[in-house]
Amino acid sequence: MEVSFGGATGEAAYHHVRSVLEPAIANHSVRVWLLADHLGRREGVEGQEREALAVACLFHDAGTAEAYDGPQRFEVEGADAARAFLSRREWPSHLVQKVWEAVALHTSPGIAERMGTLPRLVRLGVMTDFGATETAAQAEEPLSSLLERFARMDIETVLGDAVVEQALRRPEKAPPASWPGGLLAAHMANPGHMGVNPAF
């Protein structure tokens, strides 16, 4: 079974993030899409909203890419990148805004879940892929087989290190009360630590 991303814009988003992201982060982004889409279709998410969900999932960690390493938190840089990507394709402004919110808020527990369908599903997809939220969907076929096609490649270590590396160069990207801030603080407390950041 082939993986689809809801339409031409979703497919273009996939090829774009593949070209700029670390392979482990790109694979994680696809797994988040597969999980979020599986849950979303059960709720009736379809058409352009489904494609918007694909773009949000694919761009949710785009701020870790060198191409989008600006002065803001990686979540906001990724959200701005997704907005620019969709705006060039003249997407409806309300969907562009929802994609922006879904990307920008995906590390914000208790907020993303209350900001609408897309932010909630992206957050749930992320948490499920990292094992913080369990869902029976992961064991269902053909979803389980599709997820296995996108290897994890030590994603927890790769993603945490990418966020910290950016923050070491630009500390303003990691405010103390944020997820990046927690990762940076843990690294500074034990800079020789190898493997998954304790604050991940």
JSON list of C-alpha atoms in Angstrom, two decimals:
[
{"chain": "A", "resi": 1, "resn": "MET", "atom": "CA", "xyz": [0.00, 0.00, 0.00]},
{"chain": "A", "resi": 2, "resn": "GLU", "atom": "CA", "xyz": [1.37, 3.41, -0.99]},
{"chain": "A", "resi": 3, "resn": "VAL", "atom": "CA", "xyz": [1.50, 6.37, 1.37]},
{"chain": "A", "resi": 4, "resn": "SER", "atom": "CA", "xyz": [-0.46, 9.35, 0.09]},
{"chain": "A", "resi": 5, "resn": "PHE", "atom": "CA", "xyz": [-0.57, 12.89, 1.46]},
{"chain": "A", "resi": 6, "resn": "GLY", "atom": "CA", "xyz": [-4.04, 14.01, 0.44]},
{"chain": "A", "resi": 7, "resn": "GLY", "atom": "CA", "xyz": [-3.30, 15.74, -2.85]},
{"chain": "A", "resi": 8, "resn": "ALA", "atom": "CA", "xyz": [-0.74, 17.56, -4.96]},
{"chain": "A", "resi": 9, "resn": "THR", "atom": "CA", "xyz": [0.13, 20.10, -2.25]},
{"chain": "A", "resi": 10, "resn": "GLY", "atom": "CA", "xyz": [0.60, 17.35, 0.32]},
{"chain": "A", "resi": 11, "resn": "GLU", "atom": "CA", "xyz": [2.84, 15.42, -2.06]},
{"chain": "A", "resi": 12, "resn": "ALA", "atom": "CA", "xyz": [4.87, 18.58, -2.74]},
{"chain": "A", "resi": 13, "resn": "ALA", "atom": "CA", "xyz": [5.20, 19.15, 1.01]},
{"chain": "A", "resi": 14, "resn": "TYR", "atom": "CA", "xyz": [6.50, 15.62, 1.45]},
{"chain": "A", "resi": 15, "resn": "HIS", "atom": "CA", "xyz": [9.16, 16.01, -1.23]},
{"chain": "A", "resi": 16, "resn": "HIS", "atom": "CA", "xyz": [10.16, 19.39, 0.17]},
{"chain": "A", "resi": 17, "resn": "VAL", "atom": "CA", "xyz": [10.65, 18.27, 3.76]},
{"chain": "A", "resi": 18, "resn": "ARG", "atom": "CA", "xyz": [12.50, 15.19, 2.53]},
{"chain": "A", "resi": 19, "resn": "SER", "atom": "CA", "xyz": [14.98, 17.53, 0.85]},
{"chain": "A", "resi": 20, "resn": "VAL", "atom": "CA", "xyz": [15.67, 19.72, 3.91]},
{"chain": "A", "resi": 21, "resn": "LEU", "atom": "CA", "xyz": [15.21, 17.55, 7.02]},
{"chain": "A", "resi": 22, "resn": "GLU", "atom": "CA", "xyz": [17.47, 14.98, 8.63]},
{"chain": "A", "resi": 23, "resn": "PRO", "atom": "CA", "xyz": [16.24, 11.54, 7.48]},
{"chain": "A", "resi": 24, "resn": "ALA", "atom": "CA", "xyz": [15.22, 10.51, 11.00]},
{"chain": "A", "resi": 25, "resn": "ILE", "atom": "CA", "xyz": [13.15, 13.69, 11.42]},
{"chain": "A", "resi": 26, "resn": "ALA", "atom": "CA", "xyz": [11.58, 13.30, 7.98]},
{"chain": "A", "resi": 27, "resn": "ASN", "atom": "CA", "xyz": [10.60, 9.71, 8.78]},
{"chain": "A", "resi": 28, "resn": "HIS", "atom": "CA", "xyz": [9.13, 10.81, 12.11]},
{"chain": "A", "resi": 29, "resn": "SER", "atom": "CA", "xyz": [7.08, 13.47, 10.32]},
{"chain": "A", "resi": 30, "resn": "VAL", "atom": "CA", "xyz": [5.61, 10.85, 7.99]},
{"chain": "A", "resi": 31, "resn": "ARG", "atom": "CA", "xyz": [4.79, 8.56, 10.91]},
{"chain": "A", "resi": 32, "resn": "VAL", "atom": "CA", "xyz": [3.04, 11.46, 12.64]},
{"chain": "A", "resi": 33, "resn": "TRP", "atom": "CA", "xyz": [1.00, 11.99, 9.47]},
{"chain": "A", "resi": 34, "resn": "LEU", "atom": "CA", "xyz": [0.06, 8.31, 9.24]},
{"chain": "A", "resi": 35, "resn": "LEU", "atom": "CA", "xyz": [-1.11, 8.28, 12.85]},
{"chain": "A", "resi": 36, "resn": "ALA", "atom": "CA", "xyz": [-2.92, 11.63, 12.71]},
{"chain": "A", "resi": 37, "resn": "ASP", "atom": "CA", "xyz": [-4.58, 10.74, 9.40]},
{"chain": "A", "resi": 38, "resn": "HIS", "atom": "CA", "xyz": [-5.76, 7.38, 10.69]},
{"chain": "A", "resi": 39, "resn": "LEU", "atom": "CA", "xyz": [-7.41, 9.07, 13.66]},
{"chain": "A", "resi": 40, "resn": "GLY", "atom": "CA", "xyz": [-8.65, 12.02, 11.63]},
{"chain": "A", "resi": 41, "resn": "ARG", "atom": "CA", "xyz": [-10.44, 9.91, 9.03]},
{"chain": "A", "resi": 42, "resn": "ARG", "atom": "CA", "xyz": [-12.36, 8.28, 11.87]},
{"chain": "A", "resi": 43, "resn": "GLU", "atom": "CA", "xyz": [-13.57, 11.77, 12.78]},
{"chain": "A", "resi": 44, "resn": "GLY", "atom": "CA", "xyz": [-14.54, 12.64, 9.23]},
{"chain": "A", "resi": 45, "resn": "VAL", "atom": "CA", "xyz": [-11.49, 14.73, 8.30]},
{"chain": "A", "resi": 46, "resn": "GLU", "atom": "CA", "xyz": [-11.36, 14.66, 4.51]},
{"chain": "A", "resi": 47, "resn": "GLY", "atom": "CA", "xyz": [-10.77, 16.74, 1.41]},
{"chain": "A", "resi": 48, "resn": "GLN", "atom": "CA", "xyz": [-8.65, 19.86, 1.74]},
{"chain": "A", "resi": 49, "resn": "GLU", "atom": "CA", "xyz": [-8.74, 19.72, 5.53]},
{"chain": "A", "resi": 50, "resn": "ARG", "atom": "CA", "xyz": [-7.11, 16.28, 5.35]},
{"chain": "A", "resi": 51, "resn": "GLU", "atom": "CA", "xyz": [-4.43, 17.64, 3.02]},
{"chain": "A", "resi": 52, "resn": "ALA", "atom": "CA", "xyz": [-3.89, 20.55, 5.41]},
{"chain": "A", "resi": 53, "resn": "LEU", "atom": "CA", "xyz": [-3.34, 18.00, 8.17]},
{"chain": "A", "resi": 54, "resn": "ALA", "atom": "CA", "xyz": [-0.72, 16.31, 6.02]},
{"chain": "A", "resi": 55, "resn": "VAL", "atom": "CA", "xyz": [1.13, 19.58, 5.48]},
{"chain": "A", "resi": 56, "resn": "ALA", "atom": "CA", "xyz": [1.01, 20.37, 9.21]},
{"chain": "A", "resi": 57, "resn": "CYS", "atom": "CA", "xyz": [2.40, 16.95, 10.13]},
{"chain": "A", "resi": 58, "resn": "LEU", "atom": "CA", "xyz": [5.14, 17.12, 7.49]},
{"chain": "A", "resi": 59, "resn": "PHE", "atom": "CA", "xyz": [6.23, 20.63, 8.52]},
{"chain": "A", "resi": 60, "resn": "HIS", "atom": "CA", "xyz": [5.86, 20.24, 12.28]},
{"chain": "A", "resi": 61, "resn": "ASP", "atom": "CA", "xyz": [9.63, 19.83, 12.79]},
{"chain": "A", "resi": 62, "resn": "ALA", "atom": "CA", "xyz": [10.73, 21.80, 9.71]},
{"chain": "A", "resi": 63, "resn": "GLY", "atom": "CA", "xyz": [12.17, 24.46, 11.99]},
{"chain": "A", "resi": 64, "resn": "THR", "atom": "CA", "xyz": [15.03, 22.08, 12.80]},
{"chain": "A", "resi": 65, "resn": "ALA", "atom": "CA", "xyz": [16.23, 22.27, 9.18]},
{"chain": "A", "resi": 66, "resn": "GLU", "atom": "CA", "xyz": [19.11, 24.58, 8.29]},
{"chain": "A", "resi": 67, "resn": "ALA", "atom": "CA", "xyz": [16.85, 26.20, 5.69]},
{"chain": "A", "resi": 68, "resn": "TYR", "atom": "CA", "xyz": [14.50, 27.40, 8.44]},
{"chain": "A", "resi": 69, "resn": "ASP", "atom": "CA", "xyz": [16.95, 28.07, 11.26]},
{"chain": "A", "resi": 70, "resn": "GLY", "atom": "CA", "xyz": [15.80, 31.61, 12.06]},
{"chain": "A", "resi": 71, "resn": "PRO", "atom": "CA", "xyz": [15.77, 33.50, 15.37]},
{"chain": "A", "resi": 72, "resn": "GLN", "atom": "CA", "xyz": [12.46, 32.11, 16.65]},
{"chain": "A", "resi": 73, "resn": "ARG", "atom": "CA", "xyz": [11.68, 28.82, 18.39]},
{"chain": "A", "resi": 74, "resn": "PHE", "atom": "CA", "xyz": [11.87, 25.92, 15.95]},
{"chain": "A", "resi": 75, "resn": "GLU", "atom": "CA", "xyz": [8.11, 25.38, 16.26]},
{"chain": "A", "resi": 76, "resn": "VAL", "atom": "CA", "xyz": [7.42, 28.95, 15.09]},
{"chain": "A", "resi": 77, "resn": "GLU", "atom": "CA", "xyz": [10.01, 28.79, 12.31]},
{"chain": "A", "resi": 78, "resn": "GLY", "atom": "CA", "xyz": [8.37, 25.60, 11.07]},
{"chain": "A", "resi": 79, "resn": "ALA", "atom": "CA", "xyz": [4.93, 27.18, 11.28]},
{"chain": "A", "resi": 80, "resn": "ASP", "atom": "CA", "xyz": [6.11, 30.19, 9.29]},
{"chain": "A", "resi": 81, "resn": "ALA", "atom": "CA", "xyz": [7.66, 27.87, 6.70]},
{"chain": "A", "resi": 82, "resn": "ALA", "atom": "CA", "xyz": [4.38, 25.98, 6.33]},
{"chain": "A", "resi": 83, "resn": "ARG", "atom": "CA", "xyz": [2.46, 29.24, 6.00]},
{"chain": "A", "resi": 84, "resn": "ALA", "atom": "CA", "xyz": [4.79, 30.46, 3.25]},
{"chain": "A", "resi": 85, "resn": "PHE", "atom": "CA", "xyz": [4.59, 27.09, 1.48]},
{"chain": "A", "resi": 86, "resn": "LEU", "atom": "CA", "xyz": [0.78, 27.15, 1.42]},
{"chain": "A", "resi": 87, "resn": "SER", "atom": "CA", "xyz": [0.50, 30.86, 0.65]},
{"chain": "A", "resi": 88, "resn": "ARG", "atom": "CA", "xyz": [2.54, 30.35, -2.52]},
{"chain": "A", "resi": 89, "resn": "ARG", "atom": "CA", "xyz": [-0.12, 27.86, -3.55]},
{"chain": "A", "resi": 90, "resn": "GLU", "atom": "CA", "xyz": [-2.93, 30.32, -2.78]},
{"chain": "A", "resi": 91, "resn": "TRP", "atom": "CA", "xyz": [-4.58, 28.17, -0.14]},
{"chain": "A", "resi": 92, "resn": "PRO", "atom": "CA", "xyz": [-7.58, 29.49, 1.83]},
{"chain": "A", "resi": 93, "resn": "SER", "atom": "CA", "xyz": [-6.37, 31.73, 4.65]},
{"chain": "A", "resi": 94, "resn": "HIS", "atom": "CA", "xyz": [-8.40, 29.92, 7.34]},
{"chain": "A", "resi": 95, "resn": "LEU", "atom": "CA", "xyz": [-6.71, 26.60, 6.54]},
{"chain": "A", "resi": 96, "resn": "VAL", "atom": "CA", "xyz": [-3.29, 28.23, 6.34]},
{"chain": "A", "resi": 97, "resn": "GLN", "atom": "CA", "xyz": [-3.89, 29.65, 9.82]},
{"chain": "A", "resi": 98, "resn": "LYS", "atom": "CA", "xyz": [-4.93, 26.27, 11.19]},
{"chain": "A", "resi": 99, "resn": "VAL", "atom": "CA", "xyz": [-1.79, 24.66, 9.78]},
{"chain": "A", "resi": 100, "resn": "TRP", "atom": "CA", "xyz": [0.29, 27.43, 11.35]},
{"chain": "A", "resi": 101, "resn": "GLU", "atom": "CA", "xyz": [-1.35, 26.84, 14.74]},
{"chain": "A", "resi": 102, "resn": "ALA", "atom": "CA", "xyz": [-0.92, 23.07, 14.49]},
{"chain": "A", "resi": 103, "resn": "VAL", "atom": "CA", "xyz": [2.82, 23.36, 13.82]},
{"chain": "A", "resi": 104, "resn": "ALA", "atom": "CA", "xyz": [3.49, 26.19, 16.28]},
{"chain": "A", "resi": 105, "resn": "LEU", "atom": "CA", "xyz": [1.62, 24.51, 19.15]},
{"chain": "A", "resi": 106, "resn": "HIS", "atom": "CA", "xyz": [2.65, 20.88, 18.76]},
{"chain": "A", "resi": 107, "resn": "THR", "atom": "CA", "xyz": [4.96, 21.04, 21.82]},
{"chain": "A", "resi": 108, "resn": "SER", "atom": "CA", "xyz": [2.34, 22.85, 23.94]},
{"chain": "A", "resi": 109, "resn": "PRO", "atom": "CA", "xyz": [0.45, 20.29, 26.05]},
{"chain": "A", "resi": 110, "resn": "GLY", "atom": "CA", "xyz": [-3.02, 21.32, 27.13]},
{"chain": "A", "resi": 111, "resn": "ILE", "atom": "CA", "xyz": [-3.16, 24.08, 24.51]},
{"chain": "A", "resi": 112, "resn": "ALA", "atom": "CA", "xyz": [-2.85, 22.28, 21.18]},
{"chain": "A", "resi": 113, "resn": "GLU", "atom": "CA", "xyz": [-5.60, 19.86, 22.21]},
{"chain": "A", "resi": 114, "resn": "ARG", "atom": "CA", "xyz": [-8.05, 22.77, 22.61]},
{"chain": "A", "resi": 115, "resn": "MET", "atom": "CA", "xyz": [-7.24, 24.74, 19.47]},
{"chain": "A", "resi": 116, "resn": "GLY", "atom": "CA", "xyz": [-9.21, 22.70, 16.98]},
{"chain": "A", "resi": 117, "resn": "THR", "atom": "CA", "xyz": [-8.96, 19.55, 14.91]},
{"chain": "A", "resi": 118, "resn": "LEU", "atom": "CA", "xyz": [-5.60, 20.06, 13.22]},
{"chain": "A", "resi": 119, "resn": "PRO", "atom": "CA", "xyz": [-3.57, 21.15, 16.27]},
{"chain": "A", "resi": 120, "resn": "ARG", "atom": "CA", "xyz": [-5.12, 18.35, 18.34]},
{"chain": "A", "resi": 121, "resn": "LEU", "atom": "CA", "xyz": [-4.43, 15.64, 15.75]},
{"chain": "A", "resi": 122, "resn": "VAL", "atom": "CA", "xyz": [-0.85, 16.76, 15.11]},
{"chain": "A", "resi": 123, "resn": "ARG", "atom": "CA", "xyz": [-0.16, 16.81, 18.84]},
{"chain": "A", "resi": 124, "resn": "LEU", "atom": "CA", "xyz": [-1.73, 13.37, 19.26]},
{"chain": "A", "resi": 125, "resn": "GLY", "atom": "CA", "xyz": [0.27, 12.00, 16.33]},
{"chain": "A", "resi": 126, "resn": "VAL", "atom": "CA", "xyz": [3.51, 13.33, 17.81]},
{"chain": "A", "resi": 127, "resn": "MET", "atom": "CA", "xyz": [2.80, 12.01, 21.28]},
{"chain": "A", "resi": 128, "resn": "THR", "atom": "CA", "xyz": [1.77, 8.62, 19.92]},
{"chain": "A", "resi": 129, "resn": "ASP", "atom": "CA", "xyz": [4.90, 8.27, 17.82]},
{"chain": "A", "resi": 130, "resn": "PHE", "atom": "CA", "xyz": [7.03, 9.03, 20.87]},
{"chain": "A", "resi": 131, "resn": "GLY", "atom": "CA", "xyz": [5.12, 6.56, 23.02]},
{"chain": "A", "resi": 132, "resn": "ALA", "atom": "CA", "xyz": [3.69, 9.14, 25.42]},
{"chain": "A", "resi": 133, "resn": "THR", "atom": "CA", "xyz": [0.16, 8.32, 24.31]},
{"chain": "A", "resi": 134, "resn": "GLU", "atom": "CA", "xyz": [-0.96, 4.80, 23.50]},
{"chain": "A", "resi": 135, "resn": "THR", "atom": "CA", "xyz": [-3.51, 4.04, 20.82]},
{"chain": "A", "resi": 136, "resn": "ALA", "atom": "CA", "xyz": [-4.72, 0.76, 19.42]},
{"chain": "A", "resi": 137, "resn": "ALA", "atom": "CA", "xyz": [-4.37, 2.29, 15.96]},
{"chain": "A", "resi": 138, "resn": "GLN", "atom": "CA", "xyz": [-0.63, 1.55, 15.93]},
{"chain": "A", "resi": 139, "resn": "ALA", "atom": "CA", "xyz": [-1.29, -2.19, 15.95]},
{"chain": "A", "resi": 140, "resn": "GLU", "atom": "CA", "xyz": [-3.90, -2.12, 13.18]},
{"chain": "A", "resi": 141, "resn": "GLU", "atom": "CA", "xyz": [-3.11, -3.30, 9.68]},
{"chain": "A", "resi": 142, "resn": "PRO", "atom": "CA", "xyz": [-2.23, -1.84, 7.23]},
{"chain": "A", "resi": 143, "resn": "LEU", "atom": "CA", "xyz": [-1.21, 1.12, 9.42]},
{"chain": "A", "resi": 144, "resn": "SER", "atom": "CA", "xyz": [1.30, -0.93, 11.40]},
{"chain": "A", "resi": 145, "resn": "SER", "atom": "CA", "xyz": [3.07, -2.05, 8.21]},
{"chain": "A", "resi": 146, "resn": "LEU", "atom": "CA", "xyz": [3.16, 1.50, 6.88]},
{"chain": "A", "resi": 147, "resn": "LEU", "atom": "CA", "xyz": [4.69, 2.83, 10.10]},
{"chain": "A", "resi": 148, "resn": "GLU", "atom": "CA", "xyz": [7.41, 0.17, 9.96]},
{"chain": "A", "resi": 149, "resn": "ARG", "atom": "CA", "xyz": [8.46, 1.38, 6.50]},
{"chain": "A", "resi": 150, "resn": "PHE", "atom": "CA", "xyz": [9.73, 4.63, 8.02]},
{"chain": "A", "resi": 151, "resn": "ALA", "atom": "CA", "xyz": [12.56, 3.63, 10.35]},
{"chain": "A", "resi": 152, "resn": "ARG", "atom": "CA", "xyz": [12.95, 5.46, 13.65]},
{"chain": "A", "resi": 153, "resn": "MET", "atom": "CA", "xyz": [16.72, 5.96, 13.23]},
{"chain": "A", "resi": 154, "resn": "ASP", "atom": "CA", "xyz": [17.19, 7.14, 16.86]},
{"chain": "A", "resi": 155, "resn": "ILE", "atom": "CA", "xyz": [14.72, 9.98, 16.32]},
{"chain": "A", "resi": 156, "resn": "GLU", "atom": "CA", "xyz": [14.58, 10.95, 19.99]},
{"chain": "A", "resi": 157, "resn": "THR", "atom": "CA", "xyz": [18.33, 11.60, 20.04]},
{"chain": "A", "resi": 158, "resn": "VAL", "atom": "CA", "xyz": [18.48, 13.20, 16.59]},
{"chain": "A", "resi": 159, "resn": "LEU", "atom": "CA", "xyz": [15.59, 15.60, 17.21]},
{"chain": "A", "resi": 160, "resn": "GLY", "atom": "CA", "xyz": [16.70, 16.59, 20.70]},
{"chain": "A", "resi": 161, "resn": "ASP", "atom": "CA", "xyz": [20.25, 17.22, 19.50]},
{"chain": "A", "resi": 162, "resn": "ALA", "atom": "CA", "xyz": [19.02, 19.31, 16.57]},
{"chain": "A", "resi": 163, "resn": "VAL", "atom": "CA", "xyz": [16.98, 21.57, 18.84]},
{"chain": "A", "resi": 164, "resn": "VAL", "atom": "CA", "xyz": [19.86, 21.96, 21.31]},
{"chain": "A", "resi": 165, "resn": "GLU", "atom": "CA", "xyz": [22.38, 22.66, 18.57]},
{"chain": "A", "resi": 166, "resn": "GLN", "atom": "CA", "xyz": [20.26, 25.55, 17.32]},
{"chain": "A", "resi": 167, "resn": "ALA", "atom": "CA", "xyz": [19.73, 26.86, 20.85]},
{"chain": "A", "resi": 168, "resn": "LEU", "atom": "CA", "xyz": [23.45, 26.82, 21.63]},
{"chain": "A", "resi": 169, "resn": "ARG", "atom": "CA", "xyz": [24.02, 29.16, 18.69]},
{"chain": "A", "resi": 170, "resn": "ARG", "atom": "CA", "xyz": [20.92, 31.26, 19.36]},
{"chain": "A", "resi": 171, "resn": "PRO", "atom": "CA", "xyz": [19.74, 31.01, 22.99]},
{"chain": "A", "resi": 172, "resn": "GLU", "atom": "CA", "xyz": [16.67, 33.12, 22.18]},
{"chain": "A", "resi": 173, "resn": "LYS", "atom": "CA", "xyz": [15.32, 30.07, 20.36]},
{"chain": "A", "resi": 174, "resn": "ALA", "atom": "CA", "xyz": [14.96, 28.26, 23.69]},
{"chain": "A", "resi": 175, "resn": "PRO", "atom": "CA", "xyz": [13.02, 30.38, 26.22]},
{"chain": "A", "resi": 176, "resn": "PRO", "atom": "CA", "xyz": [13.13, 28.81, 29.72]},
{"chain": "A", "resi": 177, "resn": "ALA", "atom": "CA", "xyz": [9.45, 27.83, 29.88]},
{"chain": "A", "resi": 178, "resn": "SER", "atom": "CA", "xyz": [9.46, 26.11, 26.48]},
{"chain": "A", "resi": 179, "resn": "TRP", "atom": "CA", "xyz": [10.25, 22.55, 25.36]},
{"chain": "A", "resi": 180, "resn": "PRO", "atom": "CA", "xyz": [13.44, 23.75, 23.61]},
{"chain": "A", "resi": 181, "resn": "GLY", "atom": "CA", "xyz": [14.33, 25.61, 26.81]},
{"chain": "A", "resi": 182, "resn": "GLY", "atom": "CA", "xyz": [14.02, 22.41, 28.81]},
{"chain": "A", "resi": 183, "resn": "LEU", "atom": "CA", "xyz": [16.23, 20.53, 26.36]},
{"chain": "A", "resi": 184, "resn": "LEU", "atom": "CA", "xyz": [18.86, 23.28, 26.48]},
{"chain": "A", "resi": 185, "resn": "ALA", "atom": "CA", "xyz": [18.84, 23.40, 30.28]},
{"chain": "A", "resi": 186, "resn": "ALA", "atom": "CA", "xyz": [19.30, 19.64, 30.52]},
{"chain": "A", "resi": 187, "resn": "HIS", "atom": "CA", "xyz": [22.19, 19.79, 28.08]},
{"chain": "A", "resi": 188, "resn": "MET", "atom": "CA", "xyz": [23.88, 22.62, 29.95]},
{"chain": "A", "resi": 189, "resn": "ALA", "atom": "CA", "xyz": [23.52, 20.72, 33.22]},
{"chain": "A", "resi": 190, "resn": "ASN", "atom": "CA", "xyz": [25.31, 17.70, 31.74]},
{"chain": "A", "resi": 191, "resn": "PRO", "atom": "CA", "xyz": [26.98, 18.60, 28.43]},
{"chain": "A", "resi": 192, "resn": "GLY", "atom": "CA", "xyz": [28.79, 15.28, 28.20]},
{"chain": "A", "resi": 193, "resn": "HIS", "atom": "CA", "xyz": [25.57, 13.24, 28.22]},
{"chain": "A", "resi": 194, "resn": "MET", "atom": "CA", "xyz": [25.22, 10.89, 25.26]},
{"chain": "A", "resi": 195, "resn": "GLY", "atom": "CA", "xyz": [21.94, 9.61, 23.85]},
{"chain": "A", "resi": 196, "resn": "VAL", "atom": "CA", "xyz": [18.43, 10.88, 24.45]},
{"chain": "A", "resi": 197, "resn": "ASN", "atom": "CA", "xyz": [18.27, 14.25, 26.21]},
{"chain": "A", "resi": 198, "resn": "PRO", "atom": "CA", "xyz": [16.83, 13.71, 29.74]},
{"chain": "A", "resi": 199, "resn": "ALA", "atom": "CA", "xyz": [14.27, 16.48, 29.11]},
{"chain": "A", "resi": 200, "resn": "PHE", "atom": "CA", "xyz": [12.98, 14.96, 25.86]}
]
